[in-house]
Short mmCIF file of C-alpha atoms in Angstrom, two decimals:
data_model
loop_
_atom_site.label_atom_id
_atom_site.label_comp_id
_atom_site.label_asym_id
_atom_site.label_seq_id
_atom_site.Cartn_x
_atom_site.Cartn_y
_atom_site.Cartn_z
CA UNK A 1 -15.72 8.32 1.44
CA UNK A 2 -13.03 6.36 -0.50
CA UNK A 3 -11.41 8.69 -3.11
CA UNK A 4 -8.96 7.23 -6.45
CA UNK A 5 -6.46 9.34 -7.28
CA UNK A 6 -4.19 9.22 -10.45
CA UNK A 7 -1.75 11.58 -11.49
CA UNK A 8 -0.87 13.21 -14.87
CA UNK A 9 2.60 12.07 -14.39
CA UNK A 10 2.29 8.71 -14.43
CA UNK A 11 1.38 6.92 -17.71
CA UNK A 12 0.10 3.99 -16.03
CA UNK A 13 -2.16 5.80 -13.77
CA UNK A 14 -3.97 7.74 -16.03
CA UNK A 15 -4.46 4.40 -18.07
CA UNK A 16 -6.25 2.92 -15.24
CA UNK A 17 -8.06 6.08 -14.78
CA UNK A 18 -9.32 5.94 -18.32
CA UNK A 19 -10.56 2.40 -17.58
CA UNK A 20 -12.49 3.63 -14.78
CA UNK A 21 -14.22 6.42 -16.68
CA UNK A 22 -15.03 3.78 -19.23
CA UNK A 23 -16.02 0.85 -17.08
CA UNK A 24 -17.24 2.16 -13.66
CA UNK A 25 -20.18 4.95 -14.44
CA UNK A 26 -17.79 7.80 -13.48
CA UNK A 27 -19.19 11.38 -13.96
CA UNK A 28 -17.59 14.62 -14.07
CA UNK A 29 -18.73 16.91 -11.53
CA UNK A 30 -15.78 19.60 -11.65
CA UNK A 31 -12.20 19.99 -13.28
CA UNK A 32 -10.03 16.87 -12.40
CA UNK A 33 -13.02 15.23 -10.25
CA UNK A 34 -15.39 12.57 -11.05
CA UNK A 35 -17.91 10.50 -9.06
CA UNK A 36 -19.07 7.26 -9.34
CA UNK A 37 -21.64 5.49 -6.96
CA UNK A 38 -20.09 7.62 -3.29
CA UNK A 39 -16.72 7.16 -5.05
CA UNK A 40 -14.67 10.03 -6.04
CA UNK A 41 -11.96 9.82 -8.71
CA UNK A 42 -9.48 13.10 -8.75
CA UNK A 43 -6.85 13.84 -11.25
CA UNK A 44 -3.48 15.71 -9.74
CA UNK A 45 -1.19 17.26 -11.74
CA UNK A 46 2.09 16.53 -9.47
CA UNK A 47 3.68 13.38 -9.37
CA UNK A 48 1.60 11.55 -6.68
CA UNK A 49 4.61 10.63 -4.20
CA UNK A 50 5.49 14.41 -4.00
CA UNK A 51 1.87 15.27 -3.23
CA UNK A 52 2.47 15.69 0.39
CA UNK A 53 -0.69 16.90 1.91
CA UNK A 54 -2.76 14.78 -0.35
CA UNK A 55 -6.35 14.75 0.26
CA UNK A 56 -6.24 16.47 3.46
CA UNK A 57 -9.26 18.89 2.42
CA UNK A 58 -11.43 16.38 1.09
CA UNK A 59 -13.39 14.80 3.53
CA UNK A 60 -12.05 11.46 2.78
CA UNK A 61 -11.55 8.39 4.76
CA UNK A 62 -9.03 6.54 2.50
CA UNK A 63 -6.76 7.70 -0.35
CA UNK A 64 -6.57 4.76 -3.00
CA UNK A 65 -3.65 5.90 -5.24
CA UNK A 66 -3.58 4.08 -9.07
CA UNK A 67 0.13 3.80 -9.59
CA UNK A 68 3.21 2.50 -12.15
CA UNK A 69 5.53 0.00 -10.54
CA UNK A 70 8.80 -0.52 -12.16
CA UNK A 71 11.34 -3.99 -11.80
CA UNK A 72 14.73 -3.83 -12.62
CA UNK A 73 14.70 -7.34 -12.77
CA UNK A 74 11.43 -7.63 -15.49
CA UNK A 75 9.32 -8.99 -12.80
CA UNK A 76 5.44 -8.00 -13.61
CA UNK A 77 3.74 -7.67 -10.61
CA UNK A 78 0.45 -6.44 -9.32
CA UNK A 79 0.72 -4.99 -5.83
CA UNK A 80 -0.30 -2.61 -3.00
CA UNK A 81 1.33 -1.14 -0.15
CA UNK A 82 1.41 2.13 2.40
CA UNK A 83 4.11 4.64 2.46
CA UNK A 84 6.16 6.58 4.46
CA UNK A 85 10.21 7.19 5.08
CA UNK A 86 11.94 4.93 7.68
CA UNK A 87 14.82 6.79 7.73
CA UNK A 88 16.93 9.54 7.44
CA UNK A 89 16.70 10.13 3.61
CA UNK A 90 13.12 10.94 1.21
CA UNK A 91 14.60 10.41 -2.11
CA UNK A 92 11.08 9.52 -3.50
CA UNK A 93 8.79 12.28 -1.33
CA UNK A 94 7.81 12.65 1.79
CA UNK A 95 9.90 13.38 5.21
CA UNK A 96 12.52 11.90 6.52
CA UNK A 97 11.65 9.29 9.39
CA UNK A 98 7.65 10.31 8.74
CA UNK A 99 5.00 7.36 7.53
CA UNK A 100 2.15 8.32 6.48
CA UNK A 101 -1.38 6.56 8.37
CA UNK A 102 -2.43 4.33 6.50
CA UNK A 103 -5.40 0.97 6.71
CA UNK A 104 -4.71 -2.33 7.28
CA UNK A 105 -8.01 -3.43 6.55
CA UNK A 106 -7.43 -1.58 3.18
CA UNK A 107 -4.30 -3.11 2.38
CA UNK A 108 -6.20 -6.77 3.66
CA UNK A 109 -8.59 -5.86 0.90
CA UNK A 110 -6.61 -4.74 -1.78
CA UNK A 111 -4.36 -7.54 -2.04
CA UNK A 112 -7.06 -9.88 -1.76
CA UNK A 113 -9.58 -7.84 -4.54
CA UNK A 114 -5.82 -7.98 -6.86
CA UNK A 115 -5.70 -11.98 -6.30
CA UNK A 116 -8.96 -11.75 -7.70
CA UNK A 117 -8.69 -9.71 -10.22
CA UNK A 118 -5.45 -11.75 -11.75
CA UNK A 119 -7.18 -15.07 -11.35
CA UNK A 120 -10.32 -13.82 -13.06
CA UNK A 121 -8.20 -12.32 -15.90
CA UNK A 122 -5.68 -15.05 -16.13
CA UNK A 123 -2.75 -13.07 -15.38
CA UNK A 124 -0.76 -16.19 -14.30
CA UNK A 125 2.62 -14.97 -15.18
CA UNK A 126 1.88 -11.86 -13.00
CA UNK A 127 3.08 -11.81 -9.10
CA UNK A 128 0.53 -10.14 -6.78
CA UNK A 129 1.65 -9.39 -3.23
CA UNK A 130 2.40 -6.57 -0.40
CA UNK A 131 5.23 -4.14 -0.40
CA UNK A 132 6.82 -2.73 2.48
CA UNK A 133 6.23 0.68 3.18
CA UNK A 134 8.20 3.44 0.85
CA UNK A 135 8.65 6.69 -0.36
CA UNK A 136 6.20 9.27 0.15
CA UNK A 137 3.99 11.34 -0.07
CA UNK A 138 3.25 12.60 3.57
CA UNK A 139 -0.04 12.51 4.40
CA UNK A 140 -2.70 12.40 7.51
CA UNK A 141 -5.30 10.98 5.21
CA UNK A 142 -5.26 7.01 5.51
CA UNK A 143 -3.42 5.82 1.75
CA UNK A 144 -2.50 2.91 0.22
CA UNK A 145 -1.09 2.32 -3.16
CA UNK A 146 -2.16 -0.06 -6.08
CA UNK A 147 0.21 -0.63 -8.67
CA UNK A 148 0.67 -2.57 -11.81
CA UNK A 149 4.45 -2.71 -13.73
CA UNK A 150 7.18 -5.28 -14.67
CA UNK A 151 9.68 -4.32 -17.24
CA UNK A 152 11.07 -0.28 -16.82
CA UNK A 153 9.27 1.87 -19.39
CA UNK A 154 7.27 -0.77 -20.62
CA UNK A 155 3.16 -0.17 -20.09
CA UNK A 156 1.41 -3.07 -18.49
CA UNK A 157 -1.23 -5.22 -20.40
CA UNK A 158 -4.94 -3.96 -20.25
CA UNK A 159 -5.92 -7.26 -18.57
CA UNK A 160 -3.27 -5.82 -15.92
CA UNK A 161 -4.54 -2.48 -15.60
CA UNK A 162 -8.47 -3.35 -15.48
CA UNK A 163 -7.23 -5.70 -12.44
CA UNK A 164 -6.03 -2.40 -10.63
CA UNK A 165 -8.80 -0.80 -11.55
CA UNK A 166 -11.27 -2.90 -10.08
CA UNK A 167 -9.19 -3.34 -7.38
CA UNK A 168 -9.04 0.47 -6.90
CA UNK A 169 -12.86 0.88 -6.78
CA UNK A 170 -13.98 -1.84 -4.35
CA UNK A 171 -11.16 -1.21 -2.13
CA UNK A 172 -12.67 2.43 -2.19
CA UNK A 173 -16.30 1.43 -1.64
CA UNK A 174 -15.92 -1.18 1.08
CA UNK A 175 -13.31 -2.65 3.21
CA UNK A 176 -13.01 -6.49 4.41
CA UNK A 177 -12.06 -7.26 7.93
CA UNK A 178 -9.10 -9.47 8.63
CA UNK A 179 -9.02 -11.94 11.17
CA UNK A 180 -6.34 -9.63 13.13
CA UNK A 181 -4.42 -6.34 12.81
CA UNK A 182 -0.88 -5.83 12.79
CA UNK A 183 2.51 -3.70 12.15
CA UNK A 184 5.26 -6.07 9.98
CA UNK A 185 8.92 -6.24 10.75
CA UNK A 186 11.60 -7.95 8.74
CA UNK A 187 12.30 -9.79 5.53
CA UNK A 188 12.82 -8.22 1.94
CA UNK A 189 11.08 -5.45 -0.06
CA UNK A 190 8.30 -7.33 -1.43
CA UNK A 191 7.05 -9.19 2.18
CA UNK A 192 6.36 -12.54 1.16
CA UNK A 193 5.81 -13.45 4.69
CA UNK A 194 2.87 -10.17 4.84
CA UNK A 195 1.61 -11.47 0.95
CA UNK A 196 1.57 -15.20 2.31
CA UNK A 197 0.18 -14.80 5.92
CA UNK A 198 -2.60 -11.92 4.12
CA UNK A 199 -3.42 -14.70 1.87
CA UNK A 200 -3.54 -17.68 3.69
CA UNK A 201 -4.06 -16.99 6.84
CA UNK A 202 -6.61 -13.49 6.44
CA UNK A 203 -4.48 -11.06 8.63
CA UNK A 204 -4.18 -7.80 7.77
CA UNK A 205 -0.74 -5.53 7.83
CA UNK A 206 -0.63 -1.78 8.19
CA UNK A 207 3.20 -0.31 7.70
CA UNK A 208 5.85 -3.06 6.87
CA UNK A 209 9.24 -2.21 7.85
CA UNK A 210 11.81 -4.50 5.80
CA UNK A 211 15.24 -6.10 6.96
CA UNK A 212 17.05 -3.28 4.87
CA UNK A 213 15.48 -0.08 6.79
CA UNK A 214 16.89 -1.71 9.89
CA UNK A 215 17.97 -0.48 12.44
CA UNK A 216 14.92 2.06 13.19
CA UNK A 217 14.04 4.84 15.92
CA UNK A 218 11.91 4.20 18.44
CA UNK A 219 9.64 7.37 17.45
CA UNK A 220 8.84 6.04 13.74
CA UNK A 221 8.09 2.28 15.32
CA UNK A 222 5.68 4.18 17.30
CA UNK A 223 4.25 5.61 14.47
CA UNK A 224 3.81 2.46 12.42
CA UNK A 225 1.34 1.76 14.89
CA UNK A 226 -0.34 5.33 15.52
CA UNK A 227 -0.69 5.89 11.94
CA UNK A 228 -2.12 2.87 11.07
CA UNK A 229 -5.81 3.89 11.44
CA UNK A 230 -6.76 0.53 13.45
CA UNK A 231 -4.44 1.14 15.93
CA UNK A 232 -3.03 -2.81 15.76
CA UNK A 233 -0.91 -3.13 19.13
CA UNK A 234 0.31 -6.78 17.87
CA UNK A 235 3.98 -6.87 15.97
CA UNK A 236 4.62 -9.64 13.32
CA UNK A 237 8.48 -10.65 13.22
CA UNK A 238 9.55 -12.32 10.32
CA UNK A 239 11.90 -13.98 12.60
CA UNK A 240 14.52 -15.08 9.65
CA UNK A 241 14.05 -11.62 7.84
CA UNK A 242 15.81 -10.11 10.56
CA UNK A 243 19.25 -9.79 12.12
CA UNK A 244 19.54 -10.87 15.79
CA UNK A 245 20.89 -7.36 17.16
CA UNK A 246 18.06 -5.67 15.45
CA UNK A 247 15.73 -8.73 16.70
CA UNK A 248 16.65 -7.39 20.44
CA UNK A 249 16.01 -4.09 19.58
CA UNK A 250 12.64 -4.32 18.34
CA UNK A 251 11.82 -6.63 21.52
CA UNK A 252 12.77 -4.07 23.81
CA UNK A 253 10.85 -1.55 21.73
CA UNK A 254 7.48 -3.20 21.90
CA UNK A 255 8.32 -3.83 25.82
CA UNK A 256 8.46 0.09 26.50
CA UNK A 257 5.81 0.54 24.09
CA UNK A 258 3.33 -2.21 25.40
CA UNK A 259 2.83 -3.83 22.29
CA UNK A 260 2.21 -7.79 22.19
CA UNK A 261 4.57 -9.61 19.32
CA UNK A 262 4.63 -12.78 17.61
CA UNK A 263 7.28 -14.25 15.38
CA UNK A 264 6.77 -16.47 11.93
CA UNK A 265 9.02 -18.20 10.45
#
C-alpha cells in the first residue's frame, strides 16, 4: 500500500493535499487519514523531515511525501528524491551518517510521472529532475520525496502543484520498472547525470551521494545499497563529478563490498 503524506507545516504540502481531496476521490475514514482507490493520504502535524519513524506502523510499502522546495537562486523546479544524512551532521532531521531505505523504482517513476505532468501542463519554464539524497527524516519505511518550489517564500503555481499531485498518486498506486537498478555517486546537488540517464536512458537510482558529501564511510556506502529496497549491487560514477582521491576510494569500496561499477561521463 502506497501512502501520501503532507504535513501541517508546510504550506505547499497541504496545498497539494487539498488538490488531492478535490481531484482524486479521497475520503475521510479517521482524523488526519483519507483513502482513495488502495491509496491512503495522512496528515502529520510535525514538520515531515523531523518525523523520524514515519509510517513505521502503517502497513505501508512506500512513503510518498508532498513537499515545498526552496532555491536561493529563484530556480522553480519540480523534483523528487530519497533522504538520509551522509555525514556527521542532521541539521534538517534524521541521524547522523543514517539514510533512510528508500525505491528506486519509485524514484524511476516519479521523475518520469513529473516530466509528464509539466509537459501536459506546460510548465516549460519549470526544471524537473532528481536530487541527491538529504536531510531526514529516519525511517525503515521505503520514502521518497516530491516537491514543487522556486523562489523562497513564494507558493508555486496551481499548474505546479496539480503536477505533484498527480505525480504523488500514481507513484503511490503503481511503480514502473527501469531498465536497471543502481546507487549514484558524484556530481552536484541536483544530479543531472541521475535526471539525464533516468530520462533518457530508463535507469533507475536509489540514494545519490553528491561530490560535496565526499569523502564517505564505508558503513553508510553500504547502506545506500541495503536500504534501497531493490537491493541494486551496480554503482554509477559520475566520473567528472568526482575528485580522483575520492574516485579510489569508492573503487576500493565496491571491491570489498562486491559491488559491480560503471562510470559516465
Amino acid at each position: 500500500m502506497g501512502v501520501i503524506v503532507a504535513s501541517r507545516m508546510d504550506e505547499v504540502s497541504m496545498a497539494v493535499a487539498e488538490i488531492l481531496k478535490e481531484c482524486y476521490d479521497f475520503r475521510e475514514v479517521d482524523e488526519n487519514l483519507y483513502r482513495s482507490h488502495g491509496v491512503e493520504l495522512r496528515i502529520i502535524e510535525e514538520k515531515h523531515v523531523y518525523a523520524d519513524g514515519l509510517g513505521e506502523d502503517w502497513g505501508a510499502d512506500l512513503l510518498v511525501v508532498a513537499s515545498s522546495h526552496r532555491s536561493e537562486a529563484g530556480v522553480k523546479a519540480l523534483l523528487t528524491h530519497p533522504v538520509g544524512n551522509w555525514g556527521p551532521r542532521a541539521e534538517l532531521g534524521g541521524v547522523p551518517k543514517t539514510l533512510s531505505a528508500t525505491s528506486a523504482k519509485a524514484l524511476y517513476t516519479s521523475i518520469n510521472f513529473l516530466r509528464e505532468e509539466a509537459d501536459r501542463l506546460g510548465l516549460k519554464d519549470w526544471r524537473v529532475g532528481l536530487e541527491v539524497t538529504h536531510h531526514g527524516p529516519r525511517t525503515d519505511v521505503p520514502l521518497i520525496f516530491v516537491e514543487a518550489g522556486g523562489p523562497p517564500d513564494e507558493i508555486p503555481e496551481r499548474r505546479a502543484l496539480e503536477a505533484v499531485a498527480s505525480t504523488c498518486f500514481r507513484v503511490a498506486e503503481r511503480r514502473l520498472s527501469p531498465d536497471l537498478v543502481a546507487v549514484g555517486f558524484g556530481g552536484g546537488h541536483y544530479a543531472p547525470t541521475f535526471t539525464r540517464l533516468s530520462l533518457e536512458r530508463h535507469m533507475g537510482f536509489g540514494h545519490m551521494c553528491p561530490k560535496y558529501a565526499m569523502p564517505v564511510d564505508v558503513e553508510v556506502i553500504r547502506q545506500a545499497f541495503e536500504k534501497t529496497v531493490e537491493k541494486p549491487r551496480l554503482a554509477i560514477l559520475d566520473w567528472k563529478g568526482l575528485k580522483s582521491d575520492h574516485r579510489r576510494m569508492l573503487l576500493e569500496v565496491f571491491d570489498s563490498l562486491g559491488i559491480e561499477w560503471m562510470k559516465v561521463k
